[in-house]
PDB file of C-alpha atoms in Angstrom:
ATOM      1  CA  MET A   1      63.692 110.242  64.859  1.00  0.00           C
ATOM      2  CA  GLU A   2      62.105 106.788  64.847  1.00  0.00           C
ATOM      3  CA  LYS A   3      63.786 104.017  66.840  1.00  0.00           C
ATOM      4  CA  LYS A   4      62.990 100.566  65.509  1.00  0.00           C
ATOM      5  CA  ILE A   5      63.054  98.039  68.338  1.00  0.00           C
ATOM      6  CA  LEU A   6      62.892  94.309  67.580  1.00  0.00           C
ATOM      7  CA  ILE A   7      61.470  92.286  70.490  1.00  0.00           C
ATOM      8  CA  ALA A   8      61.994  88.525  70.418  1.00  0.00           C
ATOM      9  CA  VAL A   9      58.951  86.794  71.946  1.00  0.00           C
ATOM     10  CA  ASP A  10      58.227  83.152  72.711  1.00  0.00           C
ATOM     11  CA  GLY A  11      55.309  83.334  75.118  1.00  0.00           C
ATOM     12  CA  SER A  12      57.534  82.923  78.183  1.00  0.00           C
ATOM     13  CA  ILE A  13      57.639  85.089  81.298  1.00  0.00           C
ATOM     14  CA  HIS A  14      61.069  86.291  80.151  1.00  0.00           C
ATOM     15  CA  SER A  15      59.737  87.732  76.885  1.00  0.00           C
ATOM     16  CA  ARG A  16      56.821  89.263  78.816  1.00  0.00           C
ATOM     17  CA  LYS A  17      59.344  91.114  81.008  1.00  0.00           C
ATOM     18  CA  ALA A  18      61.152  92.302  77.862  1.00  0.00           C
ATOM     19  CA  ILE A  19      57.879  93.690  76.499  1.00  0.00           C
ATOM     20  CA  GLU A  20      57.048  95.460  79.766  1.00  0.00           C
ATOM     21  CA  TYR A  21      60.530  97.020  79.876  1.00  0.00           C
ATOM     22  CA  CYS A  22      60.236  98.393  76.340  1.00  0.00           C
ATOM     23  CA  ILE A  23      56.831  99.896  77.063  1.00  0.00           C
ATOM     24  CA  ASP A  24      58.135 101.570  80.217  1.00  0.00           C
ATOM     25  CA  MET A  25      61.135 102.968  78.333  1.00  0.00           C
ATOM     26  CA  CYS A  26      58.891 104.685  75.777  1.00  0.00           C
ATOM     27  CA  SER A  27      58.364 107.384  78.408  1.00  0.00           C
ATOM     28  CA  ILE A  28      62.033 108.381  78.183  1.00  0.00           C
ATOM     29  CA  ILE A  29      62.866 107.277  74.617  1.00  0.00           C
ATOM     30  CA  LYS A  30      61.077 109.247  71.918  1.00  0.00           C
ATOM     31  CA  GLY A  31      59.820 107.705  68.677  1.00  0.00           C
ATOM     32  CA  MET A  32      59.871 104.000  69.573  1.00  0.00           C
ATOM     33  CA  HIS A  33      58.404 101.657  66.974  1.00  0.00           C
ATOM     34  CA  TYR A  34      58.083  97.988  67.887  1.00  0.00           C
ATOM     35  CA  VAL A  35      58.525  94.807  65.872  1.00  0.00           C
ATOM     36  CA  LEU A  36      57.515  91.571  67.597  1.00  0.00           C
ATOM     37  CA  ILE A  37      59.316  88.564  66.159  1.00  0.00           C
ATOM     38  CA  ASN A  38      58.773  84.870  66.778  1.00  0.00           C
ATOM     39  CA  ILE A  39      60.781  82.118  65.118  1.00  0.00           C
ATOM     40  CA  GLN A  40      58.994  78.856  64.438  1.00  0.00           C
ATOM     41  CA  PRO A  41      60.681  75.599  65.553  1.00  0.00           C
ATOM     42  CA  LYS A  42      63.280  74.222  63.154  1.00  0.00           C
ATOM     43  CA  ILE A  43      62.137  71.184  61.182  1.00  0.00           C
ATOM     44  CA  SER A  44      64.536  68.272  60.837  1.00  0.00           C
ATOM     45  CA  ASP A  45      66.697  68.397  57.694  1.00  0.00           C
ATOM     46  CA  PHE A  46      66.212  64.638  57.394  1.00  0.00           C
ATOM     47  CA  LEU A  47      62.417  65.050  57.232  1.00  0.00           C
ATOM     48  CA  ILE A  48      62.787  67.751  54.599  1.00  0.00           C
ATOM     49  CA  GLN A  49      64.935  65.428  52.467  1.00  0.00           C
ATOM     50  CA  GLU A  50      62.508  62.527  52.933  1.00  0.00           C
ATOM     51  CA  SER A  51      59.567  64.719  51.950  1.00  0.00           C
ATOM     52  CA  ASN A  52      61.091  65.107  48.475  1.00  0.00           C
ATOM     53  CA  ILE A  53      60.723  61.385  47.818  1.00  0.00           C
ATOM     54  CA  ASP A  54      57.855  60.284  50.056  1.00  0.00           C
ATOM     55  CA  PRO A  55      54.381  61.902  49.579  1.00  0.00           C
ATOM     56  CA  GLN A  56      53.242  60.818  53.056  1.00  0.00           C
ATOM     57  CA  VAL A  57      56.219  62.446  54.698  1.00  0.00           C
ATOM     58  CA  LYS A  58      55.589  65.554  52.596  1.00  0.00           C
ATOM     59  CA  ALA A  59      51.968  65.724  53.794  1.00  0.00           C
ATOM     60  CA  GLY A  60      53.010  65.179  57.410  1.00  0.00           C
ATOM     61  CA  LEU A  61      55.677  67.836  57.117  1.00  0.00           C
ATOM     62  CA  LYS A  62      53.168  70.360  55.790  1.00  0.00           C
ATOM     63  CA  GLU A  63      50.897  69.645  58.756  1.00  0.00           C
ATOM     64  CA  ILE A  64      53.782  70.209  61.181  1.00  0.00           C
ATOM     65  CA  ALA A  65      54.724  73.455  59.429  1.00  0.00           C
ATOM     66  CA  ASP A  66      51.117  74.680  59.519  1.00  0.00           C
ATOM     67  CA  LYS A  67      50.852  73.925  63.256  1.00  0.00           C
ATOM     68  CA  ASN A  68      54.130  75.713  63.935  1.00  0.00           C
ATOM     69  CA  HIS A  69      52.942  78.746  61.990  1.00  0.00           C
ATOM     70  CA  ARG A  70      49.579  78.890  63.793  1.00  0.00           C
ATOM     71  CA  HIS A  71      51.276  78.605  67.182  1.00  0.00           C
ATOM     72  CA  SER A  72      53.747  81.346  66.241  1.00  0.00           C
ATOM     73  CA  ILE A  73      50.934  83.677  65.185  1.00  0.00           C
ATOM     74  CA  LYS A  74      49.135  82.953  68.459  1.00  0.00           C
ATOM     75  CA  ILE A  75      52.229  83.977  70.458  1.00  0.00           C
ATOM     76  CA  LEU A  76      52.564  87.177  68.424  1.00  0.00           C
ATOM     77  CA  ASP A  77      48.872  88.034  68.792  1.00  0.00           C
ATOM     78  CA  GLU A  78      49.022  87.510  72.565  1.00  0.00           C
ATOM     79  CA  SER A  79      52.189  89.624  72.836  1.00  0.00           C
ATOM     80  CA  MET A  80      50.608  92.394  70.794  1.00  0.00           C
ATOM     81  CA  GLU A  81      47.496  92.269  72.981  1.00  0.00           C
ATOM     82  CA  ILE A  82      49.680  92.728  76.078  1.00  0.00           C
ATOM     83  CA  MET A  83      51.258  95.827  74.536  1.00  0.00           C
ATOM     84  CA  ILE A  84      47.917  97.329  73.534  1.00  0.00           C
ATOM     85  CA  LYS A  85      46.486  96.737  77.023  1.00  0.00           C
ATOM     86  CA  LEU A  86      49.522  98.517  78.470  1.00  0.00           C
ATOM     87  CA  GLY A  87      48.826 101.568  76.331  1.00  0.00           C
ATOM     88  CA  VAL A  88      50.814 101.126  73.102  1.00  0.00           C
ATOM     89  CA  ASN A  89      49.157 102.346  69.908  1.00  0.00           C
ATOM     90  CA  LYS A  90      48.445  99.375  67.631  1.00  0.00           C
ATOM     91  CA  LYS A  91      49.848 101.321  64.681  1.00  0.00           C
ATOM     92  CA  LEU A  92      53.281 101.280  66.319  1.00  0.00           C
ATOM     93  CA  ILE A  93      53.459  97.464  66.446  1.00  0.00           C
ATOM     94  CA  GLU A  94      54.454  95.037  63.697  1.00  0.00           C
ATOM     95  CA  LYS A  95      54.420  91.233  63.883  1.00  0.00           C
ATOM     96  CA  VAL A  96      56.852  88.882  62.168  1.00  0.00           C
ATOM     97  CA  SER A  97      56.783  85.071  62.130  1.00  0.00           C
ATOM     98  CA  LEU A  98      59.618  83.226  60.397  1.00  0.00           C
ATOM     99  CA  PRO A  99      60.605  79.567  60.022  1.00  0.00           C
ATOM    100  CA  ALA A 100      63.951  78.633  61.576  1.00  0.00           C
ATOM    101  CA  LEU A 101      65.841  77.763  58.405  1.00  0.00           C
ATOM    102  CA  LYS A 102      69.251  78.686  59.848  1.00  0.00           C
ATOM    103  CA  GLY A 103      68.548  78.540  63.580  1.00  0.00           C
ATOM    104  CA  THR A 104      66.506  80.819  65.821  1.00  0.00           C
ATOM    105  CA  SER A 105      69.201  83.268  66.930  1.00  0.00           C
ATOM    106  CA  LYS A 106      70.569  83.665  63.393  1.00  0.00           C
ATOM    107  CA  GLU A 107      67.100  84.293  61.968  1.00  0.00           C
ATOM    108  CA  ILE A 108      66.502  87.037  64.526  1.00  0.00           C
ATOM    109  CA  LEU A 109      69.870  88.732  64.000  1.00  0.00           C
ATOM    110  CA  ASP A 110      69.628  88.466  60.197  1.00  0.00           C
ATOM    111  CA  TYR A 111      66.160  90.011  60.233  1.00  0.00           C
ATOM    112  CA  ALA A 112      67.405  92.826  62.496  1.00  0.00           C
ATOM    113  CA  LYS A 113      70.209  93.609  60.039  1.00  0.00           C
ATOM    114  CA  GLN A 114      68.051  93.354  56.908  1.00  0.00           C
ATOM    115  CA  THR A 115      65.369  95.673  58.270  1.00  0.00           C
ATOM    116  CA  ILE A 116      67.855  98.036  59.979  1.00  0.00           C
ATOM    117  CA  CYS A 117      66.622  97.671  63.551  1.00  0.00           C
ATOM    118  CA  ASP A 118      68.209  99.887  66.179  1.00  0.00           C
ATOM    119  CA  ALA A 119      68.162  97.230  68.915  1.00  0.00           C
ATOM    120  CA  VAL A 120      67.149  93.637  69.586  1.00  0.00           C
ATOM    121  CA  VAL A 121      65.414  93.028  72.910  1.00  0.00           C
ATOM    122  CA  VAL A 122      65.488  89.624  74.616  1.00  0.00           C
ATOM    123  CA  GLY A 123      64.436  88.265  77.967  1.00  0.00           C
ATOM    124  CA  ASN A 124      67.584  87.344  79.862  1.00  0.00           C
ATOM    125  CA  ARG A 125      67.479  84.237  82.028  1.00  0.00           C
ATOM    126  CA  GLY A 126      70.806  85.175  83.603  1.00  0.00           C
ATOM    127  CA  ILE A 127      72.332  81.742  83.106  1.00  0.00           C
ATOM    128  CA  SER A 128      75.953  80.741  82.743  1.00  0.00           C
ATOM    129  CA  LYS A 129      77.644  79.235  79.701  1.00  0.00           C
ATOM    130  CA  PHE A 130      77.759  75.885  81.521  1.00  0.00           C
ATOM    131  CA  THR A 131      73.988  75.903  81.964  1.00  0.00           C
ATOM    132  CA  GLU A 132      73.481  77.075  78.394  1.00  0.00           C
ATOM    133  CA  ALA A 133      75.157  73.928  77.080  1.00  0.00           C
ATOM    134  CA  PHE A 134      72.174  71.982  78.427  1.00  0.00           C
ATOM    135  CA  THR A 135      69.349  74.457  77.855  1.00  0.00           C
ATOM    136  CA  GLY A 136      70.299  75.874  74.450  1.00  0.00           C
ATOM    137  CA  SER A 137      69.362  79.401  75.499  1.00  0.00           C
ATOM    138  CA  ILE A 138      68.342  81.431  72.465  1.00  0.00           C
ATOM    139  CA  SER A 139      68.781  84.726  74.286  1.00  0.00           C
ATOM    140  CA  ASN A 140      72.372  83.889  75.218  1.00  0.00           C
ATOM    141  CA  SER A 141      73.113  82.926  71.611  1.00  0.00           C
ATOM    142  CA  ILE A 142      71.784  86.264  70.366  1.00  0.00           C
ATOM    143  CA  ILE A 143      73.843  88.109  72.971  1.00  0.00           C
ATOM    144  CA  GLU A 144      76.958  86.146  72.061  1.00  0.00           C
ATOM    145  CA  PHE A 145      76.768  86.347  68.272  1.00  0.00           C
ATOM    146  CA  THR A 146      75.509  89.862  67.600  1.00  0.00           C
ATOM    147  CA  ASP A 147      78.217  91.793  65.784  1.00  0.00           C
ATOM    148  CA  THR A 148      76.534  95.032  64.695  1.00  0.00           C
ATOM    149  CA  ILE A 149      73.139  95.315  66.412  1.00  0.00           C
ATOM    150  CA  PRO A 150      72.905  96.365  70.090  1.00  0.00           C
ATOM    151  CA  VAL A 151      71.113  93.787  72.252  1.00  0.00           C
ATOM    152  CA  TRP A 152      69.042  94.753  75.269  1.00  0.00           C
ATOM    153  CA  ALA A 153      68.972  91.822  77.693  1.00  0.00           C
ATOM    154  CA  VAL A 154      66.144  92.295  80.190  1.00  0.00           C
ATOM    155  CA  GLY A 155      66.563  90.363  83.418  1.00  0.00           C
ATOM    156  CA  GLY A 156      63.535  90.204  85.712  1.00  0.00           C
ATOM    157  CA  ASP A 157      61.384  93.132  86.877  1.00  0.00           C
ATOM    158  CA  VAL A 158      62.961  96.465  85.983  1.00  0.00           C
ATOM    159  CA  ASN A 159      61.428  99.121  88.225  1.00  0.00           C
ATOM    160  CA  SER A 160      63.909 101.972  87.791  1.00  0.00           C
ATOM    161  CA  ARG A 161      64.479 104.387  84.920  1.00  0.00           C
ATOM    162  CA  LYS A 162      67.935 105.375  86.125  1.00  0.00           C
ATOM    163  CA  VAL A 163      70.590 104.801  83.474  1.00  0.00           C
ATOM    164  CA  MET A 164      74.228 103.890  84.042  1.00  0.00           C
ATOM    165  CA  LEU A 165      76.817 103.751  81.286  1.00  0.00           C
ATOM    166  CA  ALA A 166      79.897 101.662  82.157  1.00  0.00           C
ATOM    167  CA  VAL A 167      82.928 103.194  80.422  1.00  0.00           C
ATOM    168  CA  ASP A 168      86.632 102.421  80.250  1.00  0.00           C
ATOM    169  CA  GLY A 169      87.892 104.933  77.698  1.00  0.00           C
ATOM    170  CA  SER A 170      87.894 102.403  74.867  1.00  0.00           C
ATOM    171  CA  GLU A 171      86.494 102.713  71.366  1.00  0.00           C
ATOM    172  CA  ALA A 172      83.779 100.241  72.377  1.00  0.00           C
ATOM    173  CA  SER A 173      82.703 102.612  75.148  1.00  0.00           C
ATOM    174  CA  LEU A 174      82.480 105.446  72.611  1.00  0.00           C
ATOM    175  CA  VAL A 175      80.147 103.298  70.503  1.00  0.00           C
ATOM    176  CA  ALA A 176      78.052 102.613  73.616  1.00  0.00           C
ATOM    177  CA  VAL A 177      77.847 106.369  74.268  1.00  0.00           C
ATOM    178  CA  ASP A 178      76.731 106.928  70.663  1.00  0.00           C
ATOM    179  CA  HIS A 179      73.951 104.358  71.094  1.00  0.00           C
ATOM    180  CA  ALA A 180      72.806 106.006  74.318  1.00  0.00           C
ATOM    181  CA  ALA A 181      72.891 109.452  72.686  1.00  0.00           C
ATOM    182  CA  PHE A 182      70.748 108.235  69.799  1.00  0.00           C
ATOM    183  CA  MET A 183      68.213 106.493  72.025  1.00  0.00           C
ATOM    184  CA  PHE A 184      67.847 109.325  74.545  1.00  0.00           C
ATOM    185  CA  SER A 185      68.156 112.166  72.028  1.00  0.00           C
ATOM    186  CA  GLY A 186      66.034 115.158  72.909  1.00  0.00           C
ATOM    187  CA  ASN A 187      65.344 113.970  76.456  1.00  0.00           C
ATOM    188  CA  THR A 188      65.862 116.842  78.883  1.00  0.00           C
ATOM    189  CA  SER A 189      64.868 115.084  82.096  1.00  0.00           C
ATOM    190  CA  ILE A 190      66.690 111.731  82.268  1.00  0.00           C
ATOM    191  CA  ASP A 191      69.940 111.447  84.233  1.00  0.00           C
ATOM    192  CA  ILE A 192      72.802 109.357  82.835  1.00  0.00           C
ATOM    193  CA  THR A 193      75.701 108.285  85.012  1.00  0.00           C
ATOM    194  CA  LEU A 194      79.035 107.544  83.347  1.00  0.00           C
ATOM    195  CA  MET A 195      80.617 104.998  85.675  1.00  0.00           C
ATOM    196  CA  HIS A 196      84.295 104.194  85.398  1.00  0.00           C
ATOM    197  CA  VAL A 197      85.900 101.413  87.398  1.00  0.00           C
ATOM    198  CA  THR A 198      89.577 102.249  87.818  1.00  0.00           C
ATOM    199  CA  PRO A 199      91.460  99.100  86.797  1.00  0.00           C
ATOM    200  CA  LYS A 200      94.116  97.228  88.731  1.00  0.00           C
ATOM    201  CA  LEU A 201      97.055  95.181  87.477  1.00  0.00           C
ATOM    202  CA  ARG A 202      95.040  91.969  87.960  1.00  0.00           C
ATOM    203  CA  ASP A 203      92.488  93.230  85.413  1.00  0.00           C
ATOM    204  CA  TYR A 204      95.180  93.090  82.736  1.00  0.00           C
ATOM    205  CA  CYS A 205      97.205  90.078  83.834  1.00  0.00           C
ATOM    206  CA  ALA A 206      96.406  87.105  86.069  1.00  0.00           C
ATOM    207  CA  ILE A 207     100.088  86.575  86.938  1.00  0.00           C
ATOM    208  CA  ASP A 208     101.174  87.776  90.374  1.00  0.00           C
ATOM    209  CA  PHE A 209     104.503  89.527  89.782  1.00  0.00           C
ATOM    210  CA  LYS A 210     104.986  90.063  93.558  1.00  0.00           C
ATOM    211  CA  LYS A 211     107.871  92.454  92.989  1.00  0.00           C
ATOM    212  CA  ASP A 212     107.346  95.874  91.395  1.00  0.00           C
ATOM    213  CA  ASN A 213     103.564  95.601  91.750  1.00  0.00           C
ATOM    214  CA  ASP A 214     103.334  99.127  93.134  1.00  0.00           C
ATOM    215  CA  MET A 215     105.246 100.529  90.181  1.00  0.00           C
ATOM    216  CA  MET A 216     103.002  98.704  87.670  1.00  0.00           C
ATOM    217  CA  GLU A 217      99.858  99.803  89.496  1.00  0.00           C
ATOM    218  CA  GLU A 218     101.051 103.416  89.356  1.00  0.00           C
ATOM    219  CA  ILE A 219     101.738 103.196  85.613  1.00  0.00           C
ATOM    220  CA  ILE A 220      98.285 101.697  84.986  1.00  0.00           C
ATOM    221  CA  ALA A 221      96.636 104.403  87.123  1.00  0.00           C
ATOM    222  CA  ARG A 222      98.416 107.236  85.251  1.00  0.00           C
ATOM    223  CA  GLY A 223      97.536 105.820  81.843  1.00  0.00           C
ATOM    224  CA  ASP A 224      93.943 105.219  82.850  1.00  0.00           C
ATOM    225  CA  LYS A 225      93.562 108.789  84.180  1.00  0.00           C
ATOM    226  CA  LEU A 226      94.833 110.341  80.935  1.00  0.00           C
ATOM    227  CA  CYS A 227      92.619 108.103  78.821  1.00  0.00           C
ATOM    228  CA  ILE A 228      89.394 108.477  80.796  1.00  0.00           C
ATOM    229  CA  GLU A 229      89.610 112.272  81.206  1.00  0.00           C
ATOM    230  CA  SER A 230      89.815 112.687  77.438  1.00  0.00           C
ATOM    231  CA  PHE A 231      86.984 110.185  77.082  1.00  0.00           C
ATOM    232  CA  TYR A 232      84.692 112.101  79.472  1.00  0.00           C
ATOM    233  CA  ALA A 233      84.981 115.235  77.352  1.00  0.00           C
ATOM    234  CA  HIS A 234      84.119 113.328  74.175  1.00  0.00           C
ATOM    235  CA  ALA A 235      81.212 111.487  75.831  1.00  0.00           C
ATOM    236  CA  GLN A 236      79.717 114.666  77.254  1.00  0.00           C
ATOM    237  CA  LYS A 237      79.913 116.387  73.864  1.00  0.00           C
ATOM    238  CA  THR A 238      78.243 113.420  72.156  1.00  0.00           C
ATOM    239  CA  LEU A 239      75.378 113.438  74.670  1.00  0.00           C
ATOM    240  CA  THR A 240      74.889 117.211  74.672  1.00  0.00           C
ATOM    241  CA  ASP A 241      74.953 117.270  70.857  1.00  0.00           C
ATOM    242  CA  ALA A 242      72.021 114.823  71.076  1.00  0.00           C
ATOM    243  CA  GLY A 243      70.046 117.369  73.106  1.00  0.00           C
ATOM    244  CA  LEU A 244      70.860 116.411  76.689  1.00  0.00           C
ATOM    245  CA  LYS A 245      71.977 119.078  79.162  1.00  0.00           C
ATOM    246  CA  LYS A 246      75.299 118.892  80.991  1.00  0.00           C
ATOM    247  CA  SER A 247      73.392 118.817  84.269  1.00  0.00           C
ATOM    248  CA  GLN A 248      71.876 115.463  83.192  1.00  0.00           C
ATOM    249  CA  ILE A 249      75.295 113.817  82.844  1.00  0.00           C
ATOM    250  CA  HIS A 250      77.045 112.581  85.972  1.00  0.00           C
ATOM    251  CA  ILE A 251      80.447 110.942  86.496  1.00  0.00           C
ATOM    252  CA  LEU A 252      81.067 108.172  89.000  1.00  0.00           C
ATOM    253  CA  GLU A 253      84.521 106.687  89.558  1.00  0.00           C
ATOM    254  CA  VAL A 254      84.995 103.645  91.775  1.00  0.00           C
ATOM    255  CA  GLU A 255      87.970 101.422  92.550  1.00  0.00           C
ATOM    256  CA  SER A 256      88.097  97.820  91.409  1.00  0.00           C
ATOM    257  CA  ARG A 257      88.455  96.136  94.790  1.00  0.00           C
ATOM    258  CA  ILE A 258      87.363  92.679  93.636  1.00  0.00           C
ATOM    259  CA  SER A 259      86.877  92.630  89.878  1.00  0.00           C
ATOM    260  CA  ILE A 260      85.503  95.110  87.368  1.00  0.00           C
ATOM    261  CA  GLY A 261      82.421  92.987  86.628  1.00  0.00           C
ATOM    262  CA  ARG A 262      81.505  92.538  90.292  1.00  0.00           C
ATOM    263  CA  THR A 263      82.133  96.198  90.994  1.00  0.00           C
ATOM    264  CA  ILE A 264      79.721  97.173  88.209  1.00  0.00           C
ATOM    265  CA  ILE A 265      77.023  94.815  89.518  1.00  0.00           C
ATOM    266  CA  LYS A 266      77.504  96.171  93.051  1.00  0.00           C
ATOM    267  CA  ASN A 267      77.055  99.762  91.872  1.00  0.00           C
ATOM    268  CA  ILE A 268      73.993  98.983  89.757  1.00  0.00           C
ATOM    269  CA  LYS A 269      72.322  97.792  92.964  1.00  0.00           C
ATOM    270  CA  LYS A 270      73.754 100.553  95.136  1.00  0.00           C
ATOM    271  CA  HIS A 271      72.521 103.354  92.867  1.00  0.00           C
ATOM    272  CA  GLY A 272      69.231 101.680  91.946  1.00  0.00           C
ATOM    273  CA  CYS A 273      69.787 101.648  88.192  1.00  0.00           C
ATOM    274  CA  GLY A 274      67.358  99.871  85.883  1.00  0.00           C
ATOM    275  CA  THR A 275      69.436 100.126  82.712  1.00  0.00           C
ATOM    276  CA  LEU A 276      73.154  99.495  82.246  1.00  0.00           C
ATOM    277  CA  ILE A 277      74.829 100.247  78.919  1.00  0.00           C
ATOM    278  CA  ILE A 278      78.159  98.595  78.185  1.00  0.00           C
ATOM    279  CA  GLY A 279      80.426  98.016  75.195  1.00  0.00           C
ATOM    280  CA  ARG A 280      81.238  94.521  74.037  1.00  0.00           C
ATOM    281  CA  ARG A 281      85.028  94.854  74.140  1.00  0.00           C
ATOM    282  CA  GLY A 282      87.256  96.690  76.593  1.00  0.00           C
ATOM    283  CA  VAL A 283      90.558  98.540  76.426  1.00  0.00           C
ATOM    284  CA  ASN A 284      92.500  95.308  76.130  1.00  0.00           C
ATOM    285  CA  ASN A 285      90.166  94.225  73.295  1.00  0.00           C
ATOM    286  CA  SER A 286      89.113  91.149  75.266  1.00  0.00           C
ATOM    287  CA  PHE A 287      86.368  89.097  73.636  1.00  0.00           C
ATOM    288  CA  PHE A 288      82.894  89.214  75.145  1.00  0.00           C
ATOM    289  CA  MET A 289      82.521  85.688  76.498  1.00  0.00           C
ATOM    290  CA  GLY A 290      84.419  85.394  79.771  1.00  0.00           C
ATOM    291  CA  SER A 291      84.971  89.160  79.956  1.00  0.00           C
ATOM    292  CA  VAL A 292      83.405  91.941  82.017  1.00  0.00           C
ATOM    293  CA  SER A 293      80.386  92.165  79.707  1.00  0.00           C
ATOM    294  CA  SER A 294      79.706  88.460  80.039  1.00  0.00           C
ATOM    295  CA  TYR A 295      79.837  88.607  83.832  1.00  0.00           C
ATOM    296  CA  VAL A 296      77.481  91.579  83.952  1.00  0.00           C
ATOM    297  CA  ILE A 297      74.969  89.998  81.534  1.00  0.00           C
ATOM    298  CA  THR A 298      74.922  86.796  83.573  1.00  0.00           C
ATOM    299  CA  ASN A 299      74.638  88.381  87.013  1.00  0.00           C
ATOM    300  CA  ALA A 300      72.500  91.503  86.545  1.00  0.00           C
ATOM    301  CA  LYS A 301      69.159  91.079  88.327  1.00  0.00           C
ATOM    302  CA  ASN A 302      66.057  93.229  87.791  1.00  0.00           C
ATOM    303  CA  CYS A 303      68.041  95.261  85.307  1.00  0.00           C
ATOM    304  CA  ALA A 304      68.289  95.604  81.533  1.00  0.00           C
ATOM    305  CA  VAL A 305      71.802  95.414  80.104  1.00  0.00           C
ATOM    306  CA  TRP A 306      72.356  97.056  76.734  1.00  0.00           C
ATOM    307  CA  LEU A 307      75.255  95.265  75.080  1.00  0.00           C
ATOM    308  CA  VAL A 308      76.653  97.437  72.289  1.00  0.00           C
ATOM    309  CA  PRO A 309      78.987  95.646  69.829  1.00  0.00           C
TER     310      PRO A 309
END
């Protein structure tokens, strides 16, 4: 089955890394078809209004738009050339240049929805929300506002094909498993590790109760064990139904000694994983920004994080 992958490119080193990651993944993901997309710079609404009444402004605006379009096509052509040189068949690559009528991130996400893309790939600068306020990171905006399309955020040089799927027994984790099953369907050689970080009381509440902590920790541990064991069975069935063998699926459980996000990052490095798949919301339905997913996206180095909404 064809997998339609939308790669956002802007000529930067970050988008180059995203391209290289996608090409490397074609060895373990069957049927990848690529769409390179570049969004032209947004033109001032004031200039657009003035162009309706001033012929000179209208002429100047057309010149700006033409330059933006030519530059966008140049970026797409160069990105396509990189892919061809790295061995991708030209027939598997499409190019799309669009003006930013509603903003760059919205144009990309809207196009992904309209053309039914299976994932959007962006180069991840690994910056914080504080930094983003000053840089206006497009990749972070796409990651934040996607609501139906999985986003693959590629941070740096990804040199490993090992895949880790962070799970917590939630519905969001089931959706992440479904995405992994679809992408790796029919692959009989890749290994996928289902990693579960056993939660602590602090992961649910920042208040230090002092008394009865042991009792609360025990209740959380019992509930988590019941939930995750049922989840493992469902996840394994979903992956084997997609053509993977049971021997390809591994389970890793680790304690949350510091925080869930930091524990995930630590284990990505420890086990040499190049791809981490994670759901957008957890068992407590916490929103993405400021949650585990946000921490992982920001701090993952030389790793691609698949955020599945």
